[in-house]
Every structure is written in C-alpha cells, then in structure tokens.
Coordinates of C-alpha atoms in Angstrom, one line a residue:
X1 CA -4.6 -4.5 -46.5
X2 CA -3.8 -8.2 -46.0
X3 CA -1.2 -9.3 -43.5
X4 CA 1.0 -12.1 -44.5
X5 CA 3.6 -14.2 -42.5
X6 CA 6.0 -11.8 -42.9
X7 CA 4.2 -9.0 -40.9
X8 CA 1.6 -6.7 -41.3
X9 CA 3.8 -4.7 -43.9
X10 CA 5.0 -6.8 -45.6
X11 CA 2.8 -7.0 -48.9
X12 CA 3.0 -3.1 -49.2
X13 CA 6.2 -3.2 -50.5
X14 CA 6.7 -6.6 -51.7
X15 CA 7.2 -7.1 -55.1
X16 CA 8.7 -2.9 -54.7
X17 CA 10.6 -1.5 -57.6
X18 CA 13.4 1.0 -55.4
X19 CA 14.6 2.1 -59.2
X20 CA 11.5 3.0 -59.8
X21 CA 11.7 6.0 -56.0
X22 CA 13.6 8.0 -55.4
X23 CA 14.7 7.9 -52.2
X24 CA 12.0 11.9 -51.8
X25 CA 9.8 9.4 -52.0
X26 CA 10.5 7.7 -48.9
X27 CA 10.0 10.0 -46.4
X28 CA 6.6 10.2 -48.4
X29 CA 6.4 6.6 -48.1
X30 CA 6.6 6.1 -44.6
X31 CA 3.8 8.8 -43.9
X32 CA 0.9 7.2 -46.2
X33 CA 1.9 4.3 -43.9
X34 CA 1.4 6.3 -40.9
X35 CA -1.3 8.0 -42.1
X36 CA -2.8 4.6 -42.6
X37 CA -1.9 3.3 -39.7
X38 CA -4.9 5.4 -37.4
X39 CA -6.8 3.3 -38.6
X40 CA -5.7 0.3 -36.8
X41 CA -7.4 -0.3 -33.7
X42 CA -4.8 0.3 -31.2
X43 CA -5.3 -2.3 -27.9
X44 CA -7.4 -1.0 -25.0
X45 CA -6.6 0.6 -21.8
X46 CA -5.1 -1.4 -19.6
X47 CA -6.0 -0.6 -15.5
X48 CA -4.0 1.2 -13.3
X49 CA -5.2 -0.4 -10.5
X50 CA -4.9 -3.8 -12.6
X51 CA -2.7 -8.0 -10.7
X52 CA -0.9 -9.1 -12.8
X53 CA 0.6 -12.1 -13.0
X54 CA 3.8 -14.0 -13.4
X55 CA 3.1 -17.1 -12.7
X56 CA 0.1 -19.1 -11.7
X57 CA -1.1 -18.6 -8.6
X58 CA -4.8 -20.5 -6.8
X59 CA -5.2 -18.3 -4.2
X60 CA -7.8 -20.7 -2.6
X61 CA -4.2 -22.9 -1.8
X62 CA -2.9 -19.7 0.4
X63 CA -3.8 -20.4 4.0
X64 CA -1.0 -17.4 5.5
X65 CA -0.6 -14.0 4.4
X66 CA 2.5 -12.4 4.5
X67 CA 3.9 -8.4 4.6
X68 CA 6.3 -6.6 4.2
X69 CA 5.9 -2.8 6.4
X70 CA 7.1 0.1 4.1
X71 CA 5.5 0.8 0.6
X72 CA 4.8 -2.1 0.7
X73 CA 1.2 -1.3 3.8
X74 CA 2.5 1.9 4.3
X75 CA 2.7 4.2 0.8
X76 CA 4.7 7.2 1.6
X77 CA 3.4 10.4 -0.3
X78 CA 6.5 11.9 -2.0
X79 CA 8.2 14.2 0.5
X80 CA 9.6 11.4 2.0
X81 CA 12.2 11.9 -0.1
X82 CA 12.9 15.2 -0.2
X83 CA 13.3 14.5 3.3
X84 CA 16.0 11.5 3.0
X85 CA 17.9 13.3 1.0
X86 CA 18.3 16.7 2.8
X87 CA 19.2 14.3 5.8
X88 CA 21.4 12.5 3.7
X89 CA 23.1 15.7 2.1
X90 CA 23.3 17.1 5.5
X91 CA 24.8 14.9 6.9
X92 CA 28.2 14.7 4.0
X93 CA 29.2 17.9 5.1
X94 CA 28.8 17.7 9.5
X95 CA 29.5 14.0 9.6
X96 CA 31.6 12.9 6.1
X97 CA 33.0 17.0 5.9
X98 CA 32.2 17.7 2.9
X99 CA 32.1 20.1 1.0
X100 CA 29.5 23.2 2.3
X101 CA 28.7 24.3 -0.7
X102 CA 27.1 20.4 -1.3
X103 CA 24.1 22.2 0.5
X104 CA 22.9 24.1 -2.0
X105 CA 22.5 21.2 -4.1
X106 CA 18.7 20.7 -4.4
X107 CA 16.4 17.2 -4.8
X108 CA 15.3 16.3 -8.2
X109 CA 12.6 13.8 -7.9
X110 CA 11.8 13.1 -11.1
X111 CA 15.7 12.3 -12.0
X112 CA 15.8 8.6 -11.6
X113 CA 14.2 5.7 -11.3
X114 CA 14.1 2.5 -8.8
X115 CA 16.2 -0.3 -10.4
X116 CA 19.6 1.6 -11.7
X117 CA 22.8 0.2 -11.1
X118 CA 26.1 2.4 -10.3
X119 CA 28.9 2.1 -11.7
X120 CA 30.8 2.0 -8.4
X121 CA 34.3 2.2 -10.1
X122 CA 33.8 4.5 -12.8
X123 CA 31.3 6.5 -11.1
X124 CA 28.6 6.5 -13.5
X125 CA 24.4 5.5 -13.3
X126 CA 23.5 3.3 -15.7
X127 CA 20.4 1.9 -17.1
X128 CA 21.1 -2.1 -17.6
X129 CA 19.0 -4.4 -19.8
X130 CA 17.7 -7.7 -19.2
X131 CA 20.7 -9.3 -21.1
X132 CA 23.0 -6.4 -19.3
X133 CA 23.2 -4.7 -22.3
X134 CA 23.8 -1.6 -21.2
X135 CA 20.9 2.0 -22.3
X136 CA 22.7 4.1 -24.9
X137 CA 21.7 7.2 -24.3
X138 CA 21.0 6.5 -19.5
X139 CA 24.6 6.4 -18.7
X140 CA 24.8 9.6 -16.5
X141 CA 28.4 11.1 -14.3
X142 CA 26.9 13.0 -11.8
X143 CA 24.0 15.2 -14.2
X144 CA 25.5 14.9 -17.3
X145 CA 24.7 12.0 -19.2
X146 CA 27.7 10.3 -21.4
X147 CA 27.2 9.4 -25.4
X148 CA 27.3 6.0 -27.4
X149 CA 31.4 7.1 -28.4
X150 CA 32.4 7.4 -24.9
X151 CA 30.1 5.0 -23.4
X152 CA 31.8 2.6 -25.5
X153 CA 35.1 3.3 -24.6
X154 CA 34.5 2.4 -21.2
X155 CA 33.0 -0.6 -21.0
X156 CA 34.6 -1.3 -24.7
X157 CA 31.1 -3.0 -25.5
X158 CA 27.3 -2.6 -24.4
X159 CA 26.9 -6.1 -23.6
X160 CA 28.8 -6.2 -20.2
X161 CA 30.0 -10.0 -18.1
X162 CA 27.9 -11.4 -16.1
X163 CA 30.9 -11.1 -13.8
X164 CA 31.6 -7.3 -13.3
X165 CA 27.5 -6.7 -13.0
X166 CA 26.9 -9.6 -9.9
X167 CA 30.5 -10.6 -9.1
X168 CA 31.8 -14.0 -9.3
X169 CA 29.1 -16.0 -7.9
X170 CA 26.5 -14.9 -10.4
X171 CA 24.3 -13.2 -7.0
X172 CA 20.6 -11.5 -8.2
X173 CA 21.9 -9.7 -4.7
X174 CA 24.7 -7.3 -4.3
X175 CA 28.4 -9.1 -4.3
X176 CA 31.6 -7.2 -3.2
X177 CA 33.7 -8.0 -6.0
X178 CA 30.9 -7.6 -8.1
X179 CA 31.4 -3.3 -10.5
X180 CA 28.3 -2.9 -9.8
X181 CA 25.2 -1.9 -7.5
X182 CA 21.8 -1.7 -8.6
X183 CA 19.5 -0.1 -6.9
X184 CA 16.3 -1.3 -6.2
X185 CA 14.0 0.1 -3.9
X186 CA 12.1 3.2 -3.9
X187 CA 14.7 4.5 -0.5
X188 CA 17.7 4.6 -2.9
X189 CA 15.3 7.3 -5.6
X190 CA 16.8 10.1 -3.2
X191 CA 20.4 8.5 -2.8
X192 CA 21.0 7.9 -6.7
X193 CA 19.3 11.7 -7.1
X194 CA 22.1 12.9 -3.8
X195 CA 24.8 10.5 -5.7
X196 CA 25.2 11.8 -9.1
X197 CA 24.9 16.0 -7.6
X198 CA 28.0 15.4 -5.5
X199 CA 29.6 13.9 -8.2
X200 CA 28.7 16.9 -10.4
X201 CA 29.3 18.8 -8.3
X202 CA 33.8 17.5 -7.7
X203 CA 33.2 17.9 -11.7
X204 CA 32.2 21.1 -12.5
X205 CA 34.4 21.7 -9.6
X206 CA 37.4 19.6 -11.3
X207 CA 38.1 18.6 -7.4
X208 CA 39.6 15.0 -7.6
X209 CA 37.3 12.4 -5.4
X210 CA 37.4 8.3 -5.2
X211 CA 33.9 7.3 -6.9
X212 CA 33.5 4.5 -4.3
X213 CA 34.2 6.4 -2.0
X214 CA 31.8 9.2 -2.7
X215 CA 29.6 5.9 -2.9
X216 CA 30.1 4.1 0.1
X217 CA 30.3 7.5 2.4
X218 CA 26.7 9.0 0.5
X219 CA 24.9 5.0 1.3
X220 CA 26.1 4.9 5.1
X221 CA 25.0 8.9 5.3
X222 CA 21.5 7.9 4.0
X223 CA 20.8 4.8 6.3
X224 CA 22.4 7.1 8.9
X225 CA 18.9 9.7 9.0
X226 CA 15.9 6.8 8.7
X227 CA 16.2 6.7 12.7
X228 CA 15.8 10.7 12.1
X229 CA 13.4 9.9 9.7
X230 CA 11.0 8.4 11.6
X231 CA 12.0 10.4 14.8
X232 CA 9.7 13.2 11.8
X233 CA 7.8 10.5 10.1
X234 CA 6.6 9.9 13.7
X235 CA 5.5 13.5 14.8
X236 CA 4.3 14.4 11.7
X237 CA 2.8 11.2 10.5
X238 CA 0.2 12.3 7.4
X239 CA 2.2 14.5 6.6
X240 CA 4.2 11.5 5.1
X241 CA 1.9 9.0 4.8
X242 CA -0.1 8.2 2.2
X243 CA -3.3 6.8 3.8
X244 CA -5.6 4.2 2.6
X245 CA -9.6 3.0 3.6
X246 CA -8.6 0.2 1.9
X247 CA -6.5 -1.1 4.2
X248 CA -9.1 -2.2 6.4
X249 CA -11.4 -3.9 4.4
X250 CA -8.9 -5.6 3.3
X251 CA -7.4 -6.9 6.3
X252 CA -10.5 -7.9 7.0
X253 CA -11.2 -9.8 4.1
X254 CA -8.6 -12.3 4.8
X255 CA -9.5 -12.5 8.6
X256 CA -13.2 -13.0 8.0
X257 CA -12.2 -16.6 5.2
X258 CA -9.9 -18.0 7.6
X259 CA -6.5 -16.9 6.6
X260 CA -3.5 -15.9 8.9
X261 CA -1.9 -12.5 8.7
X262 CA 2.0 -11.7 9.7
X263 CA 4.0 -8.4 9.4
X264 CA 8.2 -9.2 9.1
X265 CA 9.0 -5.8 8.9
X266 CA 13.4 -4.4 9.0
X267 CA 11.8 -1.1 10.2
X268 CA 11.3 -0.9 14.4
X269 CA 7.6 -1.1 16.4
X270 CA 7.8 2.1 17.4
X271 CA 7.4 3.3 13.8
X272 CA 5.4 0.4 12.1
X273 CA 3.4 0.8 15.5
X274 CA 2.7 4.3 14.3
X275 CA 1.8 3.8 10.4
X276 CA -0.3 1.2 11.2
X277 CA -1.8 2.9 13.7
X278 CA -2.6 5.7 11.7
X279 CA -3.7 3.5 8.9
X280 CA -5.4 1.1 10.9
X281 CA -6.1 2.3 14.0
X282 CA -4.8 1.1 18.1
X283 CA -6.1 -1.6 17.5
X284 CA -3.9 -3.6 14.8
X285 CA -2.1 -5.4 15.6
X286 CA -5.9 -8.1 16.0
X287 CA -4.9 -8.7 12.6
X288 CA -1.8 -10.2 13.3
X289 CA -1.0 -13.4 14.0
X290 CA 2.7 -12.6 13.8
X291 CA 4.9 -9.3 14.3
X292 CA 8.2 -9.4 13.7
X293 CA 9.7 -6.1 13.8
X294 CA 14.0 -5.3 12.8
X295 CA 14.1 -8.4 10.9
X296 CA 17.8 -7.3 8.8
X297 CA 16.4 -8.3 6.0
X298 CA 17.6 -10.1 3.7
X299 CA 19.6 -12.4 6.7
X300 CA 16.2 -13.4 8.4
X301 CA 15.2 -15.1 5.2
X302 CA 19.2 -16.5 4.9
X303 CA 20.6 -16.9 8.4
X304 CA 19.4 -18.9 10.8
X305 CA 21.3 -19.1 13.3
X306 CA 19.7 -15.7 14.6
X307 CA 17.7 -16.0 17.9
X308 CA 14.1 -14.5 17.6
X309 CA 13.5 -12.5 20.6
X310 CA 10.0 -11.0 22.6
X311 CA 9.8 -7.3 23.0
X312 CA 9.7 -5.6 25.8
X313 CA 6.8 -2.7 24.9
X314 CA 7.1 -1.1 28.6
X315 CA 11.4 -0.9 29.0
X316 CA 11.8 -0.4 24.9
X317 CA 14.1 -3.4 24.5
X318 CA 14.8 -7.5 23.9
X319 CA 14.1 -9.9 26.2
X320 CA 16.8 -12.4 27.1
X321 CA 13.6 -15.7 27.6
X322 CA 14.0 -18.1 24.7
X323 CA 11.2 -18.4 22.6
X324 CA 9.5 -21.5 22.6
X325 CA 6.2 -19.9 20.4
X326 CA 4.4 -16.6 18.9
X327 CA 2.3 -15.5 19.7
X328 CA -0.1 -13.1 19.1
X329 CA -0.7 -9.4 20.0
X330 CA 3.3 -9.4 21.0
X331 CA 6.0 -8.1 19.1
X332 CA 8.9 -10.0 17.5
X333 CA 12.4 -9.1 17.2
X334 CA 14.6 -10.3 15.2
X335 CA 14.8 -14.5 14.6
X336 CA 14.9 -16.2 11.1
X337 CA 12.2 -17.7 8.5
X338 CA 13.2 -21.1 9.9
X339 CA 12.0 -20.6 13.1
X340 CA 8.8 -18.6 12.1
X341 CA 7.7 -22.1 9.6
X342 CA 8.6 -24.2 12.7
X343 CA 7.2 -21.9 15.9
X344 CA 3.7 -21.8 13.6
X345 CA 4.2 -24.5 10.7
X346 CA 3.6 -22.1 7.7
X347 CA 5.4 -23.2 4.5
X348 CA 5.7 -23.7 0.6
X349 CA 2.5 -22.4 -1.4
X350 CA 0.5 -22.1 1.3
X351 CA 2.2 -18.7 2.2
X352 CA 1.8 -16.0 0.1
X353 CA 4.5 -12.9 1.1
X354 CA 4.3 -9.3 -0.4
X355 CA 7.0 -7.1 -0.6
X356 CA 8.5 -4.0 -2.7
X357 CA 12.0 -5.2 -3.1
X358 CA 12.5 -8.1 -5.5
X359 CA 16.0 -9.4 -3.2
X360 CA 14.9 -8.6 0.1
X361 CA 11.4 -9.4 0.0
X362 CA 10.7 -11.6 -2.7
X363 CA 14.0 -13.6 -4.4
X364 CA 15.2 -15.6 -0.7
X365 CA 11.4 -16.8 0.4
X366 CA 11.0 -17.6 -3.5
X367 CA 13.8 -20.2 -4.2
X368 CA 14.7 -21.2 -1.2
X369 CA 11.5 -21.6 1.0
X370 CA 9.3 -22.5 -2.5
X371 CA 7.0 -19.0 -0.4
X372 CA 4.3 -17.6 -3.2
X373 CA 5.6 -14.2 -4.0
X374 CA 3.5 -10.7 -4.8
X375 CA 5.4 -7.3 -5.1
X376 CA 4.0 -4.1 -4.5
X377 CA 5.6 -1.1 -6.9
X378 CA 4.0 2.2 -6.8
X379 CA 5.3 3.2 -9.6
X380 CA 3.3 0.8 -11.6
X381 CA 0.4 3.2 -11.5
X382 CA 2.6 6.1 -13.5
X383 CA 4.1 3.9 -16.3
X384 CA 0.1 2.2 -16.6
X385 CA -1.2 5.6 -16.9
X386 CA 1.4 6.6 -19.2
X387 CA 0.9 3.4 -21.3
X388 CA -3.0 4.5 -22.2
X389 CA -2.3 7.6 -23.5
X390 CA -3.2 7.5 -27.2
X391 CA -0.4 9.2 -28.5
X392 CA 2.1 6.9 -26.5
X393 CA 0.2 4.0 -28.8
X394 CA 0.3 5.5 -31.5
X395 CA 4.1 5.9 -31.7
X396 CA 5.0 2.7 -29.7
X397 CA 2.4 0.9 -32.7
X398 CA 4.1 3.0 -35.2
X399 CA 7.2 2.0 -34.4
X400 CA 7.2 -1.2 -33.9
X401 CA 5.9 -1.4 -38.0
X402 CA 8.4 0.8 -39.0
X403 CA 10.8 -1.6 -37.3
X404 CA 9.1 -4.5 -39.7
X405 CA 9.6 -1.8 -42.5
X406 CA 12.6 -1.6 -42.5
X407 CA 13.5 -5.7 -41.1
X408 CA 11.6 -6.0 -44.6
X409 CA 14.1 -3.5 -46.9
X410 CA 17.0 -3.8 -45.6
X411 CA 19.0 -7.0 -48.0
X412 CA 17.4 -3.7 -50.5
X413 CA 21.0 -2.6 -51.7
X414 CA 20.2 -0.3 -54.2
X415 CA 21.0 3.5 -54.0
X416 CA 17.2 4.0 -53.3
X417 CA 16.7 1.9 -50.8
X418 CA 20.0 2.4 -48.0
X419 CA 18.3 6.2 -48.5
X420 CA 15.2 5.1 -47.7
X421 CA 17.1 2.5 -44.2
X422 CA 18.8 5.8 -43.4
X423 CA 15.9 7.8 -42.4
X424 CA 13.7 5.4 -41.3
X425 CA 16.2 3.8 -39.2
X426 CA 17.0 8.0 -38.4
X427 CA 12.8 8.8 -36.9
X428 CA 13.0 5.0 -35.6
X429 CA 16.2 7.0 -33.0
X430 CA 13.2 9.2 -32.8
X431 CA 10.8 7.1 -31.8
X432 CA 12.3 5.2 -29.7
X433 CA 13.9 8.2 -27.7
X434 CA 10.3 9.5 -27.2
X435 CA 8.5 6.2 -26.6
X436 CA 11.4 6.4 -23.4
X437 CA 11.0 9.9 -22.6
X438 CA 7.7 10.7 -22.2
X439 CA 8.6 8.2 -18.6
X440 CA 11.6 9.8 -17.5
X441 CA 13.4 12.1 -19.6
X442 CA 17.1 10.4 -18.1
X443 CA 16.2 6.6 -18.0
X444 CA 13.1 6.2 -19.2
X445 CA 10.4 2.8 -18.4
X446 CA 11.2 1.0 -14.8
X447 CA 10.3 -1.7 -16.7
X448 CA 11.9 -1.2 -20.6
X449 CA 15.3 -0.5 -22.4
X450 CA 14.2 1.5 -25.8
X451 CA 12.7 -2.6 -26.8
X452 CA 13.9 -5.8 -23.8
X453 CA 12.7 -6.0 -19.9
X454 CA 15.3 -3.9 -17.9
X455 CA 17.5 -5.7 -15.1
X456 CA 14.6 -4.5 -12.7
X457 CA 11.9 -6.7 -14.6
X458 CA 13.7 -9.6 -15.7
X459 CA 14.4 -10.5 -12.1
X460 CA 11.0 -8.5 -10.5
X461 CA 9.0 -11.3 -12.6
X462 CA 10.8 -14.2 -11.9
X463 CA 10.3 -13.8 -8.4
X464 CA 7.3 -12.3 -8.0
X465 CA 4.6 -14.7 -8.7
X466 CA 2.5 -11.7 -8.7
X467 CA 2.4 -7.1 -9.2
X468 CA 0.9 -4.4 -8.6
X469 CA 0.9 -0.8 -7.4
X470 CA -1.2 -1.5 -4.1
X471 CA -1.7 -4.0 -2.0
X472 CA -5.4 -3.6 -1.8
X473 CA -6.0 -4.2 -5.2
X474 CA -6.4 -7.5 -4.2
X475 CA -9.8 -6.4 -3.0
X476 CA -11.3 -6.2 -5.9
X477 CA -10.4 -10.7 -5.9
X478 CA -12.0 -13.7 -4.2
X479 CA -9.8 -15.2 -2.0
X480 CA -9.9 -19.0 -4.1
X481 CA -9.2 -15.9 -7.2
X482 CA -6.2 -17.6 -9.3
X483 CA -3.9 -15.5 -11.8
X484 CA -3.2 -16.7 -14.5
X485 CA 0.1 -15.3 -17.2
X486 CA -0.5 -13.1 -20.1
X487 CA 1.2 -16.4 -22.9
X488 CA 3.5 -14.1 -24.5
X489 CA 4.7 -14.0 -27.9
X490 CA 7.9 -16.3 -27.9
X491 CA 10.4 -14.9 -30.8
X492 CA 9.3 -17.8 -33.4
X493 CA 5.5 -17.4 -32.3
X494 CA 2.6 -15.5 -34.2
X495 CA 3.4 -12.5 -35.5
X496 CA 2.3 -9.1 -32.7
X497 CA 3.0 -6.1 -33.7
X498 CA 2.5 -3.7 -29.8
X499 CA 4.2 -5.6 -27.3

C-alpha cells in the first residue's frame, strides 16, 4: 500500500464515497486496516540499560564526575517506600493527632508515579503535560478519580495558567505563591499515597479538612521520619539497598582514565558511609577527591553565603576552622558550589554531575554554572520493558493510524462519514486508555500523558544532557564517547507513524 505526503492510510481513502457505504461498514473497514497493519514492521526493542541523549555530550571534554547519593549511587528496594510510608503514617497519628484509624490505611505501591502535581488549594493530585494541560482521567481527590465534567467545573479549562502552576515568577522550582506543588523524586511516591489515603478517609467519613494543612502535615511527617529511616537502613543495609556489583568497576574505570570524582549529597555522613561501605567497600572514599554531606541542595547550588565546614568523624561534629582547601579522604559539610569551584578549579563543561532530581540536582548547575548533567531515572527500565511489549507496540501503532484516519476524514460532513468518525473516536479513546494503563492504571507513564510529554519529562529533557536507569550503564562506553541526541521529527517535517 503506497504512502503519501498525508500519511500511510490517506491514499487508502482517497476518493472514498461515504454515500456508497453505511456506518455499519466503517467498523469492518477499520478492522480490515487493523488486520493489514499486522504486516507493517514494528519498531525494534529499546534496550532497558541504554543511555539516552537530550543534548550532545562529548565525554572527552569531561574531567570531573560528580554524584548525588540517594537513588543515584544507592538505589533502594521497594520495601524502603513501605518503611517511609509507615513511619510518616505513625507520626501523623502520634505527633499531629490524626485519627488512629489512619494506622489501618495501607501503602499501595502502584498508586502514584513520580512527577505529579498536588493542588494545595483544591486537594487534588493531578498529572500535567508539557503545555500545562490536565490529563483528564488522571485527576484524583484522595483515591477517587474525578470525571472530566467535574474537573472542568473546578478548573474551567484543561489548560492551566502558568502562574497557577509555577507561581508569579514562573519558577521551575515550587514557588510559595503557586497553587501547585510538584512531587518530582522517588521519595515523594509514598508521600503521595499517604496524602491521598488520608484525604480519602476524611472524604468518606465526612470529616472537614483543609487540603493545604493536610499536605503540609504529611510533608512534615515524611521529612521528620527520614532520620528514623536512616537508622533502620544502617542496621540492616542489605534489606533496603540494592547491591550493585558494577559500581566499583565504574569508579575504577573513571579513576584509571585520570578523572576526578566528587560526591555532594543531602544525606548525613553516617548514613552515606554505611551505604557506600556496603556498595563499594570500606575504602570507598579513595575513589573521591571531595565528599560533601548534608549539602542542603538546592541551596548548595544557589546560596553563596554558607561557608563549607570540616566534619570531625571522631566527635561527629562540624569544626569551626576556615576551610582553605578540599582534601581527599576528609568529609565536608554544607558549603556552596562557588567554594567547590574556587577551591578545586572545576568549572563549566568539564564537570558532569549525576542526580535523580531534575530540580534540586540538575537545574541550577545547568542554568547557572554550565555544568553538564546526567539524570538517573530508575523507573525508566520498567517503562522501556513496557514499550517493548508487542501488544503495546501494536496498540500504539494502531492508535497513530486511527488518528490519521480520523484526521483525514473529519471534514466530510455526510452522515455516514460522521457515524464512522464517532465510532473511530470512541475506539481511539479506548486505545488511549489502554496504552496509558499498561504503565500505571491511575496516572499512566512517567514520561507521557496520552500523547504529549509530561511536565516532568519536559523539565528532565531541559536540564539533563543524558539520562539512564542506572549509573553503571555508562560502563559500556569509553571515557571519550560522544552521546548524540536523536533527530526528532517536528510537526512540519516528515511524517512518523510510531512515536
């Protein structure tokens, strides 16, 4: 079947006379197209361990490799989410005097995905695309999905004003004057579930509540339980941290190539030391030229007034001496990226920093300091395995073709044509939900709404030069490798039927 400039199937319907066919026949027509699409070659699989480029990155220019710790070097098992959820739930009851029945609300690990927004004014968990449009069908009050009519009644429009989402300054990071808070890291996934469970409990029991207060209480409880979580992980590290046997090889490869390595993390030294000893060995500090803990990112990248301090391991305290040089083997506390750059001379595109959070790890170093950046998105492996499923490829392929068919036919105002269009639109809606639900039944893919990139993925692509599911995926590449971004198809360029 020939292709045309209007798409794969448009020639199939060129000169098509709807007056010669009944609306009943359109389902036969679409099913025959579906059968014939089986002969169309589907895309090859994507490797789950691949490294993807948003911007061209030449590793031969990189002399310094920097790393975050949590979910970058140390990847946690799913049981850590249960632990955080349970600790925060208990704190809400004991410290904030929430109803004891909340202790019976169990964690649902597959409820939420990273990158959602919580509307602190309306008490809704929503998914936004890169154009700030709400994804209808993924708006929840508690654990209850709101219908499209109710959502539009609340917001008056699917497209939200930028000031509503990002505040009057249009900041990529949460502004206190905005109505929305984005939950952009993996630690926020159990937080979202707890928040929605509590709101669902209040709604079902007709208990009056303020959504903003519930959000801040939940966030405070979750943050306050992190030190408790640290202690439990240190007692049984193997229970909570995934062992990565390739990590030592990765560090050795960089070290042997003459690269400098540094670690900047918000976690305390005792916690990092325990995890890195488990992952790398007691001599893990030998790989790093600088180690900075409790950095309080993003302030580490934005606040130049905080002096860097030396951490005394014996007394577990922070010394007051002026730090005039950064020495290998010693542990430093707080400080700022300005001091790091001045004391070590590491600047600009010669530095490549890896983290899991697009904002607190990557945004400022990209926008203000011109560092190169890499994002570690652990759920990427699951998403790619889903994309590789043949049934998903078939559904996505057919969705594209059906959309093209609708587009080519929609201007025919005859009743048979319009009847067919109604059937095709209904089928398209079913397909869109099918391709969404295979990732997550409530919110779909981390990276896509029904067809657009998500708010999260657009920011990720802006702030990360490369991204991958695991830091050791870079072992497959030499230290002089250049990552080239894929040439994307713009709307006015050549047609692409599988995106």
